[in-house]
Amino acid sequence: MRSGRQRFSRKRSRALHDVLMDKVLITGATGLLGTTLVPYLKKCENCVVTHARRAGADFLVDLDNRDRSFEFLTQVQPSVIVNLAGLTSVELCQEEPNSAYLANTRTVENLAEWLLQSGAACHLIQISTDQVYDGVGPHAEDQVTLTNYYAFSKYAGELAADRVPSTILRTNFIGRSKLSNRESLTDWVYASLTSRKSVQVLRDVLFSPLSMNTLGEMIQLVIAKRPTGVFNLGSQDGMSKADFDFAFAERLGLATSTMSRIDSGQATFLKAYRPKDMRMDCSKFENVLGVKLPLLSDELNRVAKEYHEFT
Ligand SMILES: NC(=O)c1ccc[n+]([C@@H]2O[C@H](COP(=O)([O-])OP(=O)(O)OC[C@H]3O[C@@H](n4cnc5c(N)ncnc54)[C@H](OP(=O)(O)O)[C@@H]3O)[C@@H](O)[C@H]2O)c1
């Protein structure tokens, strides 16, 4: 039987652990990435506080509202902010540049300004995008080419984050969505092929994404090490979206007779311009963080396993 003294010291060490633990605020926690990241970061024993704009989080605040954002951040007093909030539809950003600015830039300006004004000992992890690149890849961090309003507004968000102690992660991700109303690239391929719908996939658009699970592990590493600066974070190599989609289908044993390869110029479903080669050189992240990032074929295997486990 446990003695009173043992119970007391367990309670005290738990309280000490809570005090010493990072308070990690995830802004935009209810989206595609947030719903995978939040359970993982909780499992890693962080004290996680979640935020969104409309529903489903500990705090609901529109981060483009400066006063409400300041109040909320002062109340939470995070030691790390992982900012996932944003407007991710490239099409919508192109149609409504001001919405893109408010969601992808003003929100980060408000976070950064609070950090500067409050003097809080807090590290910002800003999730950015591989859409800030174009031209022949793989791209190093200084080879930015901005070709649509989504990329412009995310890059302007990076500049705001750069004013405070921050890690800016340019990334792209794949994997099974936990949300019924938010589809990832792999969900789209999976749903289309299982329902025998015809789909066109892009042979001239190249990328180097990570699975959301690997990205979560890398974000946990960044929380622990807090490197400052801009980092590409993707798979080591990369491939065209068309090759990726066929390889994904093959791993799941899905028939591909309804899937055809086209060039992006023929894609009538795309209105806004998309960069052709978003592959990233991630050696800076690997060197500074002391990790080896996976090949995209490894990430395909990891993601295919998620779908196998689900079915
Ligand atoms: N999806 C991709 O393939 C991809 C690729 C590369 C980089 N990224 C970046 O990764 C991050 C996460 O992407 P995601 O796909 O998980 O996004 P998502 O599914 O679209 O979710 C966006 C989140 O941001 C919140 N949000 C939007 N506007 C807000 C505002 N004004 N104030 C407060 N919260 C706001 C949303 O809350 P409500 O739902 O309550 O409005 C939601 O929780 C984004 O910054 C994105 O740019 C995404």
Short mmCIF file of C-alpha atoms and ligand atoms in Angstrom, two decimals, residues 28-34 51-55 61-64 83-86 88 103 107 127-129 150 154 171-173 182, ligand 1:
data_model
loop_
_atom_site.label_atom_id
_atom_site.label_comp_id
_atom_site.label_asym_id
_atom_site.label_seq_id
_atom_site.Cartn_x
_atom_site.Cartn_y
_atom_site.Cartn_z
CA GLY A 28 -5.78 27.40 -36.12
CA ALA A 29 -5.94 24.05 -34.28
CA THR A 30 -9.20 22.82 -35.84
CA GLY A 31 -7.96 22.57 -39.44
CA LEU A 32 -6.41 19.79 -41.50
CA LEU A 33 -2.98 19.87 -39.87
CA GLY A 34 -4.14 20.95 -36.40
CA HIS A 51 -7.44 28.04 -30.59
CA ALA A 52 -9.68 28.51 -33.64
CA ARG A 53 -11.98 31.22 -34.96
CA ARG A 54 -15.43 29.58 -34.93
CA ALA A 55 -15.74 26.34 -32.92
CA VAL A 61 -10.86 34.41 -31.40
CA ASP A 62 -10.56 36.05 -34.81
CA LEU A 63 -6.82 36.70 -34.90
CA ASP A 64 -7.19 39.50 -37.41
CA ASN A 83 0.56 29.25 -35.75
CA LEU A 84 -1.50 27.22 -38.22
CA ALA A 85 -4.24 29.84 -38.73
CA GLY A 86 -4.68 30.91 -42.31
CA THR A 88 -5.38 27.99 -47.46
CA ALA A 103 -5.97 35.64 -42.65
CA THR A 107 -3.02 37.46 -38.02
CA ILE A 127 3.80 27.42 -40.58
CA SER A 128 4.39 28.72 -44.10
CA THR A 129 4.26 27.12 -47.52
CA TYR A 150 -1.71 33.01 -51.40
CA LYS A 154 2.03 33.84 -46.59
CA THR A 171 6.26 23.04 -45.82
CA ASN A 172 3.58 21.01 -47.60
CA PHE A 173 1.82 17.92 -46.28
CA ARG A 182 -11.66 19.13 -45.18
N1 LIG B 1 -3.22 22.47 -46.46
C1 LIG B 1 -2.04 22.39 -47.06
O1 LIG B 1 -1.85 21.55 -47.94
C2 LIG B 1 -0.91 23.31 -46.64
C3 LIG B 1 0.31 23.21 -47.32
C4 LIG B 1 1.38 24.03 -46.91
C5 LIG B 1 1.22 24.91 -45.86
N2 LIG B 1 0.02 25.00 -45.22
C6 LIG B 1 -0.12 25.93 -44.10
O2 LIG B 1 -0.35 25.15 -42.92
C7 LIG B 1 -1.25 25.84 -42.05
C8 LIG B 1 -2.38 24.90 -41.65
O3 LIG B 1 -3.08 24.52 -42.81
P1 LIG B 1 -4.45 23.68 -42.73
O4 LIG B 1 -4.61 23.04 -44.07
O5 LIG B 1 -4.47 22.85 -41.50
O6 LIG B 1 -5.52 24.87 -42.61
P2 LIG B 1 -7.11 24.77 -42.55
O7 LIG B 1 -7.55 23.35 -42.53
O8 LIG B 1 -7.67 25.66 -43.61
O9 LIG B 1 -7.45 25.40 -41.10
C9 LIG B 1 -7.21 26.76 -40.87
C10 LIG B 1 -7.37 27.06 -39.38
O10 LIG B 1 -7.14 28.47 -39.22
C11 LIG B 1 -8.21 29.05 -38.50
N3 LIG B 1 -8.37 30.44 -38.97
C12 LIG B 1 -8.53 30.88 -40.24
N4 LIG B 1 -8.63 32.23 -40.25
C13 LIG B 1 -8.51 32.65 -38.97
C14 LIG B 1 -8.53 33.91 -38.32
N5 LIG B 1 -8.70 35.05 -39.00
N6 LIG B 1 -8.38 33.96 -36.98
C15 LIG B 1 -8.23 32.82 -36.28
N7 LIG B 1 -8.19 31.59 -36.82
C16 LIG B 1 -8.35 31.50 -38.16
C17 LIG B 1 -9.42 28.16 -38.83
O11 LIG B 1 -10.39 28.31 -37.82
P3 LIG B 1 -11.96 28.29 -38.21
O12 LIG B 1 -12.18 27.02 -38.99
O13 LIG B 1 -12.64 28.31 -36.89
O14 LIG B 1 -12.18 29.51 -39.07
C18 LIG B 1 -8.76 26.78 -38.81
O15 LIG B 1 -8.63 26.31 -37.49
C19 LIG B 1 -1.71 27.09 -42.81
O16 LIG B 1 -1.05 28.20 -42.29
C20 LIG B 1 -1.32 26.84 -44.25
O17 LIG B 1 -0.98 28.04 -44.92
C21 LIG B 1 -1.04 24.22 -45.58
#
